[in-house]
Amino acid sequence: MRRSKLPEWFVLLLPAFIILAAVVLIPLVLSFYSSFTAYRLTRPDSINNWIGFRNYVRLFEDAGFWWAFGRTVFLLTIALNLEMLLGLGLALLVNKVTWGQRGLRTIMMFPMMFSPVLVGFQFKFIFNDNIGLMNNALQSLGLTDQAIPWLVDGGLAMFSIIFAEVWMSTSVFAILILAGLFAVPQDPLEAAKVDGCTPWQTFRHITLPFIMPFIYIALAIRSLDVARAYDIVKIMTNGGPANRTELIWTQLARTGYVDAKMGLANAMGYISIFLAIFFTVYFFRKLNASRQILGMAD
Amino acid sequence: MANVKLKNVVKNYGSLEVVHGINLDVDHNEFVVFVGPSGCGKSTTLRMIAGLEKISGGEISIGDRVVNELPPRARNISMVFQNYALYPHMTVRENLGFTLRIAKKPQSEIDQAVAEASAILSLDPYLDRRPGELSGGQRQRVAMGRAIVRHPDIFLFDEPLSNLDAKLRAQMRVEIKKLHQKVQTTIIYVTHDQVEAMTLADRIVIMRDGYIEQQGTPLEVFEKPVNTFVATFIGSPPMNLLHGRADNSGKNITLDDGVNVAMPSRLAGKYADKDIIFGFRADNIMPVGHTLPQGDESVEIDMTVTLTEPLGAETLLFGEIGGTQVQAKMLNPRIVKPGEKLTFQIDLEKCHVFDAQSEMVLD
Ligand SMILES: Nc1ncnc2c1ncn2[C@@H]1O[C@H](COP(=O)(O)OP(=O)(O)OP(=O)(O)O)[C@@H](O)[C@H]1O
Ligand SMILES: [Mg+2]
């Protein structure tokens, strides 16, 4: 048998190259290319119809798209901040528990185990204005006597979605922050107590800097998650009422699969990627800075 | 005024009692050193005084105020921890100034206090570094500086010099002593190094297994150990202890291998027919001709040298009496070969006799 002339390292890496190309590179190139065409799913040959930057120009002039973009950023900001605060509180509480902590930690992760689609259905039911749990509870408690249209009112719908998001993912923060709390060295905490710190000051000046890296990791993970939020919204409101909960990805899916304008949808995708990249880079910068402060970075 | 009083202080971890009812009075401005083997409860006691460890029983007061329930921040103490416990995310400057910053002191005052502490401990070149960028000795000094800056009523030191090399340790020992003279504060200092204890302390508190065995000035505990534990723990090399029996007149002691020595005259006749332990330090057993001027009372004893340790001005000689290793000193040393048999003189006035059962001193 004739030996191949290819260098050994190349042969060894070839499977990896092939898989990478098939799984990542080709779809990437293809979708990027198609964002410069008038590609419609219903007319496959339209992928050859090169229109340059027209899709992008259209999107830049499309107020609806920018509203969706803005709403995504809004959802991201509110949901992440709430999740962080609640997760931090939860982690601090669980960290104080000495008996049955393992069990608690497992229970804490339950919401993460559900499929987002199911969470969507669950909250769609809870917030239903006629038969929903929320209205029933509020009315039985006598807090209100009307049915509140949680998913139908423009402002409340967004609130309901944020509520579902927070319910599902606060534990991501709680788990990561708890891991951070476990890693806080005890000595500086004791030194701080002797140095005159109240429990709050100890938390603020010693504990917090130590768990900041963990918070930033959670933020980075969750910002990617929320930036591509789709399933919960699709189930609960499907972007309604009157587009008031339309996010980038619900609009993108509508454009691509309902209106079949895949070229335009791909252009949207590439713009939204910048959002994800922006947040990821931002949080990773923060993460590195906070690690640097602790002397953990090289 | 910041004296410290411990009344019957007990500490248990679960069902395990590690400190068993300690009583101690530390006067204002006194330098007290806790010394004892590893695990004897020194750190635990210190941490109870600091308020970092809840006490399980008894009472601790600082300056006549019972502090049992007070958190550390209300006790106005400073503590230097066994492993520095610096704030890794703050520069040396911030570490030093942290306690004042927490106390909301004006920046100018913080700067001045930091500059003072830094000057005392020669930390100026490192002020803008983080603890991770310092050597062990430098960290130790920062920890010390952090304690000084606070101007506490009481300094608590937990083996602050254990991680330094011998030279730096000697140097820091002097610094601590100077510091005590300068700041005039009560100091409670933990160490397991008896040299540190002897050189620093106004009073030494010797602990074992959660009990205080003896307390007193360095000379007292050196010259009048109350039991064999203190006798071997304080002083280097440790005191030689030989088992023996006082005869029925109480004037002679027969050591285990049949060697006879006289009972020191201050004890003669007091303890007849009794199993005893006969103790003497290396400084009090020297080869004839290489001794200090002897007191009136001494005995001579033959011993084969098995090992020598020349120290320069003197040589340590190792031998055996009745199967027990004995260390002796030789002044103006000459070369001694292992196996050489020498006649030694034991200074009886400086000898100690302990009860073989209770190991307590007989006097
Ligand atoms: N958190 C704890 N739980 C259970 N036992 C403990 C705990 N902390 C200390 N101990 C025990 O208490 C005893 C005293 O410990 P301590 O730290 O006071 O010793 P130490 O005298 O400071 O020793 P060292 O010289 O090694 O520092 C030890 O036997 C130790 O095992
Ligand atoms: Mg200790």
XYZ file of C-alpha atoms and ligand atoms in Angstrom:
693
model
C 0.000 0.000 0.000
C 1.260 3.415 -0.884
C 1.670 5.716 2.039
C -0.222 8.957 1.908
C 1.879 12.042 1.298
C -0.233 14.127 3.636
C 1.463 15.095 6.907
C 0.441 12.961 9.834
C -1.023 15.781 11.927
C -3.281 16.738 9.069
C -4.557 13.220 8.583
C -5.225 12.923 12.283
C -7.106 16.188 12.401
C -9.004 15.582 9.167
C -12.132 14.044 10.785
C -12.383 17.029 13.060
C -11.998 19.393 10.112
C -14.679 17.574 8.150
C -17.138 17.555 11.033
C -16.486 21.212 11.789
C -17.008 22.125 8.157
C -20.231 20.149 7.877
C -21.711 21.275 11.158
C -20.535 24.852 11.519
C -18.807 26.259 8.502
C -21.161 25.330 5.680
C -24.381 26.458 7.434
C -22.608 29.617 8.499
C -21.370 30.490 5.045
C -24.624 29.461 3.405
C -26.814 31.470 5.751
C -24.510 34.456 5.553
C -24.565 34.258 1.784
C -28.328 33.896 1.690
C -28.740 37.048 3.769
C -27.555 38.883 0.628
C -30.167 37.223 -1.580
C -33.915 37.403 -1.889
C -34.073 33.726 -0.893
C -37.617 32.523 -0.271
C -38.260 29.039 1.047
C -41.142 28.630 -1.390
C -38.944 29.345 -4.420
C -35.605 27.578 -3.839
C -33.965 28.976 -6.949
C -34.378 32.501 -5.549
C -31.224 31.805 -3.519
C -29.331 32.790 -6.651
C -31.028 36.138 -6.711
C -28.224 38.365 -5.345
C -29.546 41.626 -4.000
C -26.519 42.920 -2.086
C -27.273 44.794 1.091
C -30.947 45.284 0.343
C -32.105 42.973 3.173
C -29.937 44.830 5.659
C -31.010 48.236 4.442
C -34.623 47.180 4.730
C -34.116 46.013 8.278
C -32.353 49.213 9.275
C -35.346 51.162 8.052
C -37.864 48.781 9.638
C -39.137 50.261 12.915
C -40.863 46.984 13.776
C -37.543 45.151 13.760
C -35.895 47.727 15.989
C -38.796 47.595 18.410
C -38.307 43.849 18.618
C -34.591 44.410 19.079
C -35.231 46.946 21.824
C -37.741 44.646 23.522
C -35.178 41.866 23.521
C -32.648 44.152 25.190
C -35.332 45.247 27.647
C -36.270 41.672 28.497
C -32.609 40.796 28.836
C -31.879 43.687 31.174
C -34.866 43.239 33.440
C -34.843 39.447 33.541
C -31.088 39.177 34.135
C -31.069 41.755 36.894
C -34.025 40.177 38.635
C -32.569 36.709 38.292
C -29.249 37.901 39.650
C -30.763 39.575 42.701
C -33.125 36.717 43.445
C -30.441 34.128 42.747
C -28.036 35.935 45.049
C -30.622 36.081 47.797
C -31.503 32.442 47.342
C -27.853 31.386 47.362
C -27.149 33.388 50.523
C -30.108 31.786 52.250
C -29.245 28.266 51.178
C -25.638 28.875 52.180
C -26.828 29.552 55.735
C -28.737 26.286 55.897
C -26.733 23.636 57.683
C -29.165 20.745 57.635
C -30.612 19.304 54.435
C -28.672 21.596 52.170
C -28.070 18.932 49.528
C -31.781 18.328 49.193
C -32.454 22.038 48.927
C -29.845 22.428 46.226
C -31.482 19.690 44.197
C -34.948 21.156 44.650
C -33.557 24.518 43.616
C -32.660 23.068 40.239
C -36.123 21.714 39.446
C -37.257 24.672 37.325
C -34.222 24.193 35.094
C -35.250 20.615 34.397
C -38.455 21.536 32.595
C -38.552 22.123 28.879
C -39.075 25.856 28.219
C -42.039 24.936 26.052
C -43.724 23.293 29.030
C -42.878 26.245 31.239
C -44.523 28.410 28.597
C -47.683 26.305 28.663
C -47.704 26.247 32.431
C -47.532 30.032 32.700
C -49.957 30.473 29.847
C -52.391 28.589 32.033
C -51.420 30.382 35.241
C -51.868 33.800 33.640
C -55.013 32.918 31.725
C -57.565 35.660 32.466
C -60.566 33.343 32.898
C -59.388 30.080 34.337
C -55.836 31.013 35.367
C -54.388 30.376 38.785
C -53.185 33.947 39.201
C -56.529 35.636 38.747
C -58.270 32.983 40.803
C -55.856 33.519 43.649
C -56.075 37.313 43.474
C -59.859 37.200 43.435
C -60.190 34.702 46.275
C -57.858 36.850 48.353
C -60.098 39.777 47.534
C -57.243 41.780 46.048
C -59.189 42.413 42.890
C -62.675 41.679 41.640
C -62.004 41.850 37.917
C -60.205 39.385 35.719
C -56.817 40.877 34.967
C -55.907 40.232 31.318
C -52.331 39.172 32.023
C -51.484 37.944 28.556
C -53.742 40.251 26.627
C -52.752 43.631 28.023
C -49.673 45.033 26.278
C -47.693 45.908 29.409
C -48.785 42.946 31.510
C -47.921 40.440 28.791
C -44.258 41.414 28.902
C -44.369 41.261 32.681
C -45.812 37.748 32.533
C -43.078 36.594 30.193
C -40.396 38.066 32.420
C -42.043 36.310 35.350
C -41.850 32.962 33.569
C -38.223 33.562 32.505
C -37.235 34.471 36.048
C -39.061 31.493 37.500
C -37.284 29.135 35.166
C -33.757 30.463 35.361
C -33.147 32.133 38.715
C -31.648 28.835 39.806
C -28.855 29.204 37.236
C -27.689 32.219 39.220
C -28.432 30.614 42.557
C -26.402 27.490 41.771
C -23.418 29.350 40.360
C -23.392 31.933 43.143
C -23.690 29.180 45.725
C -20.638 27.527 44.200
C -18.941 30.914 44.521
C -19.952 31.217 48.157
C -18.476 27.810 48.904
C -15.198 28.995 47.432
C -14.930 32.171 49.509
C -11.963 31.728 51.872
C -12.891 31.956 55.559
C -9.806 33.811 56.769
C -10.501 37.205 55.202
C -14.081 36.994 56.458
C -12.826 36.558 60.008
C -10.241 39.268 59.574
C -12.992 41.602 58.406
C -15.079 40.832 61.471
C -12.153 41.675 63.714
C -11.444 44.779 61.646
C -14.853 46.084 62.637
C -17.125 45.084 59.769
C -20.822 44.588 60.293
C -22.273 41.545 58.510
C -23.385 43.808 55.668
C -19.953 45.409 55.329
C -18.324 41.995 55.376
C -20.604 40.939 52.549
C -20.092 44.121 50.587
C -16.284 44.329 50.873
C -15.182 40.706 51.118
C -17.825 38.212 50.016
C -19.111 40.127 47.021
C -15.732 40.600 45.298
C -15.174 36.865 45.671
C -18.468 35.865 44.070
C -18.399 38.508 41.322
C -16.647 36.159 38.861
C -19.409 33.626 39.383
C -22.083 36.260 38.871
C -20.451 37.306 35.606
C -20.258 33.725 34.398
C -23.974 33.342 35.104
C -24.682 36.649 33.373
C -22.710 35.611 30.296
C -24.498 32.277 30.063
C -27.923 33.761 30.630
C -27.419 36.728 28.307
C -26.829 34.285 25.455
C -29.910 32.395 26.556
C -32.234 35.358 26.764
C -30.889 36.993 23.620
C -32.259 34.016 21.705
C -35.470 33.768 23.775
C -38.126 32.167 21.670
C -39.995 29.192 23.061
C -41.623 30.711 26.126
C -42.783 33.771 24.165
C -43.966 31.696 21.245
C -46.169 29.611 23.555
C -47.403 32.300 25.922
C -48.194 35.212 23.629
C -46.757 34.391 20.208
C -45.443 37.944 20.074
C -48.846 39.465 20.762
C -50.864 41.359 21.752
C -50.310 43.637 18.775
C -46.597 42.778 18.641
C -46.085 44.061 22.176
C -44.015 41.008 23.116
C -42.419 40.455 19.722
C -38.704 39.699 20.203
C -35.978 39.355 17.613
C -36.281 35.607 17.395
C -40.061 35.411 17.270
C -40.024 37.956 14.482
C -37.184 36.153 12.777
C -39.001 32.830 12.868
C -42.151 34.478 11.537
C -40.240 36.120 8.716
C -38.357 32.981 7.809
C -40.951 30.253 8.167
C -44.364 31.923 7.973
C -43.545 34.556 5.380
C -40.881 32.241 3.929
C -38.461 35.160 3.477
C -35.389 33.238 4.515
C -32.884 35.719 3.110
C -34.334 38.527 5.170
C -34.595 36.307 8.240
C -30.941 35.396 7.943
C -30.023 39.056 7.758
C -31.962 39.564 11.008
C -30.082 36.671 12.532
C -26.757 38.230 11.725
C -27.749 41.545 13.244
C -28.996 39.822 16.384
C -25.766 37.901 16.687
C -24.074 41.214 17.371
C -26.321 41.651 20.352
C -25.292 38.283 21.752
C -21.626 38.911 21.001
C -21.801 42.333 22.594
C -23.212 41.016 25.860
C -20.912 38.021 25.962
C -17.801 40.084 25.355
C -18.969 42.651 27.869
C -19.538 40.087 30.620
C -16.338 38.225 29.876
C -14.402 41.463 30.152
C -16.053 42.041 33.507
C -15.334 38.471 34.502
C -11.652 38.807 33.718
C -11.419 42.112 35.523
C -13.028 40.660 38.631
C -10.721 37.642 38.498
C -7.745 39.922 38.082
C -8.729 41.760 41.237
C -8.693 38.507 43.162
C -5.347 37.592 41.655
C -6.875 34.552 39.961
C -6.079 35.534 36.381
C -2.597 34.922 35.023
C -7.634 50.051 80.573
C -7.888 46.771 78.805
C -7.313 43.830 81.012
C -8.698 40.475 79.984
C -10.307 37.992 82.330
C -11.173 34.420 81.524
C -13.360 32.699 84.069
C -13.872 28.968 83.676
C -13.955 29.247 79.921
C -15.004 26.058 78.185
C -15.220 25.222 74.500
C -16.785 22.153 72.945
C -17.211 21.214 69.349
C -20.279 19.024 69.491
C -19.599 16.483 72.185
C -15.856 17.033 72.038
C -14.547 19.388 74.709
C -11.280 20.987 73.597
C -10.852 23.700 76.246
C -11.683 22.673 79.784
C -12.463 25.587 82.046
C -9.572 27.990 81.702
C -8.963 30.749 84.251
C -6.668 33.583 83.342
C -6.132 37.224 84.236
C -4.239 39.379 81.794
C -3.338 42.791 83.145
C -3.468 46.006 81.214
C -0.374 46.376 79.067
C 0.852 42.894 79.857
C 2.494 40.686 77.233
C 1.114 37.197 77.736
C 2.261 34.278 75.636
C 0.277 31.058 75.229
C 2.568 28.199 74.468
C 1.921 24.515 74.063
C 2.113 21.659 71.610
C 0.035 21.560 68.444
C -3.665 20.991 69.043
C -3.654 22.016 72.703
C -6.263 24.748 72.216
C -4.163 27.910 71.957
C -5.799 29.199 68.801
C -9.221 28.227 70.071
C -8.716 30.199 73.265
C -7.427 33.194 71.351
C -10.340 33.040 68.944
C -12.770 32.941 71.847
C -11.196 36.106 73.209
C -11.521 37.658 69.758
C -15.155 36.630 69.529
C -14.653 34.524 66.429
C -15.568 31.400 68.341
C -18.574 31.227 70.646
C -17.684 30.097 74.137
C -19.529 27.068 75.440
C -19.248 27.999 79.095
C -17.730 30.509 81.483
C -17.144 34.186 81.057
C -14.727 36.400 79.187
C -14.397 40.048 80.068
C -12.333 42.753 78.480
C -11.749 45.893 80.496
C -14.309 44.779 83.110
C -17.022 44.374 80.501
C -18.357 40.877 79.916
C -18.037 40.250 76.190
C -19.501 36.753 75.917
C -22.186 37.906 73.510
C -20.371 40.765 71.790
C -19.372 40.326 68.150
C -15.670 40.795 67.330
C -16.205 44.294 65.965
C -17.458 45.519 69.341
C -14.424 44.291 71.256
C -11.837 46.715 69.862
C -9.205 44.095 69.286
C -6.737 43.423 66.516
C -5.748 39.973 65.473
C -2.859 38.675 63.418
C -3.863 35.309 62.048
C -1.798 32.155 61.785
C -2.033 32.309 57.993
C -2.139 36.099 57.532
C -5.772 36.302 56.345
C -5.035 39.324 54.171
C -7.658 40.608 51.755
C -6.378 39.262 48.443
C -8.367 41.713 46.344
C -6.960 44.804 48.019
C -3.542 46.382 47.725
C -1.293 46.507 50.756
C -2.335 50.118 51.245
C -6.023 49.191 51.174
C -5.425 46.228 53.450
C -3.782 48.482 56.007
C -6.408 51.193 55.785
C -9.444 48.918 55.595
C -10.339 48.995 59.270
C -10.250 52.807 59.351
C -12.217 53.021 56.128
C -14.880 50.824 57.689
C -14.850 53.101 60.726
C -15.506 56.000 58.299
C -12.385 57.909 59.308
C -11.394 60.856 57.078
C -9.028 59.988 54.237
C -6.234 62.166 55.618
C -6.277 60.257 58.884
C -6.265 56.924 57.055
C -3.313 57.987 54.925
C -1.383 59.077 57.951
C -2.066 55.895 59.911
C -1.106 53.752 56.923
C 2.097 55.729 56.445
C 2.982 55.264 60.109
C 2.382 51.528 60.108
C 4.186 51.153 56.833
C 7.188 52.993 58.212
C 7.332 50.859 61.351
C 7.239 47.663 59.315
C 9.212 48.915 56.255
C 6.369 48.245 53.874
C 6.746 51.402 51.790
C 7.977 49.671 48.612
C 5.028 47.301 48.568
C 2.090 49.593 49.295
C 0.603 49.273 45.831
C 1.022 45.535 45.462
C -1.575 42.913 46.165
C -0.883 40.223 48.797
C -0.436 37.653 46.020
C 2.650 39.534 44.898
C 4.388 39.453 48.276
C 6.666 36.949 49.978
C 5.542 35.187 53.130
C 7.521 37.493 55.362
C 6.151 40.577 53.660
C 2.600 39.293 54.040
C 3.259 38.657 57.689
C 4.323 42.260 58.073
C 1.213 43.500 56.305
C -0.899 41.428 58.673
C 0.962 42.993 61.562
C 0.524 46.459 60.077
C -3.184 45.945 59.692
C -3.351 45.199 63.400
C -1.320 48.260 64.382
C -3.372 50.685 62.327
C -6.443 49.949 64.365
C -5.010 51.153 67.699
C -6.816 48.382 69.532
C -7.167 47.784 73.241
C -5.740 44.333 72.800
C -3.498 42.705 70.239
C -4.044 39.044 69.573
C -1.278 37.242 67.704
C -1.696 33.679 66.490
C 1.753 32.312 65.665
C 2.587 35.364 63.615
C 6.168 34.313 62.976
C 5.686 30.646 62.197
C 6.154 31.106 58.465
C 9.330 33.165 58.561
C 12.923 32.030 58.214
C 15.043 31.969 61.343
C 16.743 35.294 60.718
C 13.587 37.193 59.895
C 11.887 35.592 62.854
C 14.554 36.863 65.235
C 14.266 40.297 63.638
C 10.481 40.373 63.894
C 10.670 39.207 67.479
C 12.612 42.325 68.291
C 10.140 44.424 66.296
C 7.214 43.021 68.235
C 8.926 43.679 71.516
C 9.665 47.251 70.451
C 6.107 47.638 69.280
C 4.838 46.581 72.663
C 7.038 49.133 74.395
C 5.958 51.823 71.967
C 2.209 51.320 71.792
C 1.662 50.193 75.390
C -1.092 47.730 74.707
C -2.154 44.417 76.124
C -0.840 41.625 73.954
C -1.856 37.986 73.914
C 0.463 35.985 71.758
C 0.230 32.353 70.718
C 3.206 30.292 69.719
C 4.464 26.754 69.971
C 8.051 27.968 69.909
C 9.300 28.157 73.471
C 12.194 30.452 72.507
C 9.686 32.990 71.230
C 7.716 32.564 74.421
C 10.742 33.044 76.666
C 12.042 36.111 74.859
C 8.758 37.976 74.416
C 6.605 37.230 77.394
C 5.972 39.099 80.590
C 4.077 35.986 81.484
C 4.004 32.571 79.889
C 0.888 30.436 79.934
C 1.698 26.823 79.172
C -1.204 24.793 77.817
C -1.693 21.100 77.184
C -4.813 19.316 75.922
C -7.094 22.204 76.765
C -5.766 22.807 80.270
C -3.405 25.464 81.575
C -0.486 23.584 83.074
C 1.373 26.535 84.516
C 1.645 30.276 84.205
C 4.368 32.589 85.349
C 7.251 34.768 84.235
C 9.690 33.140 81.815
C 12.188 32.622 84.655
C 9.593 31.124 86.958
C 8.439 28.526 84.487
C 12.026 27.773 83.555
C 13.332 27.448 87.085
C 10.275 26.101 88.845
C 8.331 23.880 86.475
C 5.317 22.433 88.248
C 5.394 19.142 86.372
C 7.433 17.104 83.957
C 5.485 18.384 80.961
C 6.453 21.985 81.633
C 9.981 20.873 82.511
C 10.485 19.260 79.126
C 8.510 21.845 77.147
C 10.308 24.939 78.387
C 14.035 25.209 77.866
C 16.223 23.892 75.127
C 17.431 21.212 75.167
C 14.584 19.732 77.222
C 15.186 18.764 80.809
C 16.657 15.297 81.374
C 14.275 13.086 83.334
C 15.412 9.870 85.010
C 13.189 7.454 86.867
C 14.315 6.385 90.305
C 13.303 5.727 93.849
C 13.916 7.649 97.069
C 15.237 5.312 99.774
C 13.649 4.907 103.196
C 15.687 7.722 104.687
C 14.565 10.033 101.910
C 18.114 11.249 101.539
C 19.236 9.145 98.609
C 17.864 8.336 95.217
C 18.570 5.134 93.357
C 18.209 5.655 89.664
C 16.951 2.882 87.447
C 20.340 1.466 86.549
C 21.530 1.368 90.142
C 23.380 4.668 90.142
C 23.000 6.476 93.416
C 22.613 10.229 93.789
C 21.897 12.277 96.848
C 18.491 13.859 97.296
C 18.912 17.635 96.982
C 19.293 18.913 100.542
C 16.181 21.131 100.395
C 14.154 17.925 99.910
C 16.234 15.559 102.018
C 14.104 13.405 104.317
C 10.815 14.753 103.018
C 9.953 11.939 100.670
C 10.945 8.500 101.814
C 10.291 5.293 99.928
C 8.760 6.886 96.907
C 8.997 6.439 93.148
C 10.256 9.683 91.749
C 11.521 11.289 88.574
C 14.831 13.050 88.861
C 15.224 16.009 86.537
C 18.100 18.246 85.595
C 18.910 20.464 82.647
C 21.861 20.038 80.318
C 23.286 23.231 81.810
C 23.549 21.489 85.155
C 25.383 18.371 84.073
C 28.869 19.011 82.748
C 32.056 16.990 82.437
C 34.486 17.625 85.254
C 36.855 20.376 84.203
C 34.417 21.888 81.756
C 31.872 23.219 84.202
C 30.622 26.436 85.601
C 31.748 27.274 89.102
C 29.880 24.659 91.108
C 27.576 25.228 94.050
C 28.068 23.414 97.336
C 26.020 20.427 96.374
C 26.966 18.231 93.494
C 27.298 14.602 92.574
C 29.588 12.909 90.113
C 28.398 10.359 87.659
C 30.111 8.426 84.873
C 28.594 8.385 81.437
C 29.672 7.184 78.013
C 29.257 9.790 75.319
C 27.354 8.454 72.313
C 27.022 11.578 70.215
C 28.276 15.148 70.214
C 26.809 18.345 68.830
C 29.424 21.115 68.753
C 27.740 24.511 68.969
C 30.896 26.604 69.029
C 31.179 28.102 72.484
C 29.889 24.869 73.990
C 29.282 21.311 72.920
C 26.210 19.208 73.584
C 27.075 15.696 74.728
C 24.580 12.849 74.466
C 24.780 9.783 76.644
C 22.615 7.305 78.481
C 21.924 6.716 82.126
C 19.812 3.664 82.895
C 18.654 3.405 79.306
C 17.364 6.981 79.231
C 18.997 9.507 76.953
C 20.698 12.362 78.739
C 21.970 15.581 77.236
C 24.877 17.369 78.878
C 26.779 20.532 78.103
C 30.514 21.005 77.887
C 31.971 24.453 78.289
C 35.364 25.373 76.782
C 34.906 22.265 74.701
C 37.607 19.922 73.560
C 37.029 17.269 70.961
C 35.193 14.290 72.426
C 34.926 11.025 70.515
C 31.744 8.958 70.726
C 32.395 6.057 73.059
C 34.609 8.103 75.356
C 33.707 7.712 79.036
C 33.658 10.939 81.022
C 32.891 11.862 84.596
C 30.124 14.420 84.872
C 29.134 16.697 87.681
C 25.473 17.289 88.389
C 24.574 20.469 90.242
C 22.124 19.168 92.801
C 20.808 22.573 93.846
C 19.390 23.025 90.362
C 17.848 19.559 90.190
C 14.129 18.881 90.289
C 12.307 15.933 91.770
C 8.879 14.926 90.527
C 6.360 12.412 91.756
C 6.526 9.435 89.398
C 2.769 8.871 89.559
C 1.330 12.349 89.167
C 4.421 13.799 87.458
C 3.970 16.873 89.664
C 6.994 18.539 91.215
C 7.911 17.676 94.802
C 9.046 20.504 97.016
N -13.950 23.409 64.110
C -13.487 22.421 64.897
N -14.208 21.300 65.077
C -13.765 20.300 65.871
N -12.601 20.336 66.535
C -11.831 21.423 66.391
C -12.215 22.517 65.572
N -11.252 23.455 65.618
C -10.298 22.961 66.423
N -10.634 21.742 66.901
C -9.849 20.918 67.824
O -9.559 21.685 68.955
C -8.260 21.425 69.425
C -7.501 22.714 69.622
O -7.271 23.306 68.375
P -6.453 24.644 68.224
O -6.576 25.105 66.815
O -6.853 25.583 69.286
O -4.971 24.119 68.479
P -3.644 24.988 68.582
O -3.187 24.889 69.967
O -3.841 26.336 68.024
O -2.672 24.136 67.651
P -1.588 24.661 66.562
O -0.354 24.962 67.312
O -1.434 23.441 65.698
O -2.172 25.819 65.847
C -7.604 20.493 68.418
O -7.555 19.201 68.979
C -8.519 20.521 67.230
O -8.564 19.265 66.632
Mg -3.252 27.352 66.229
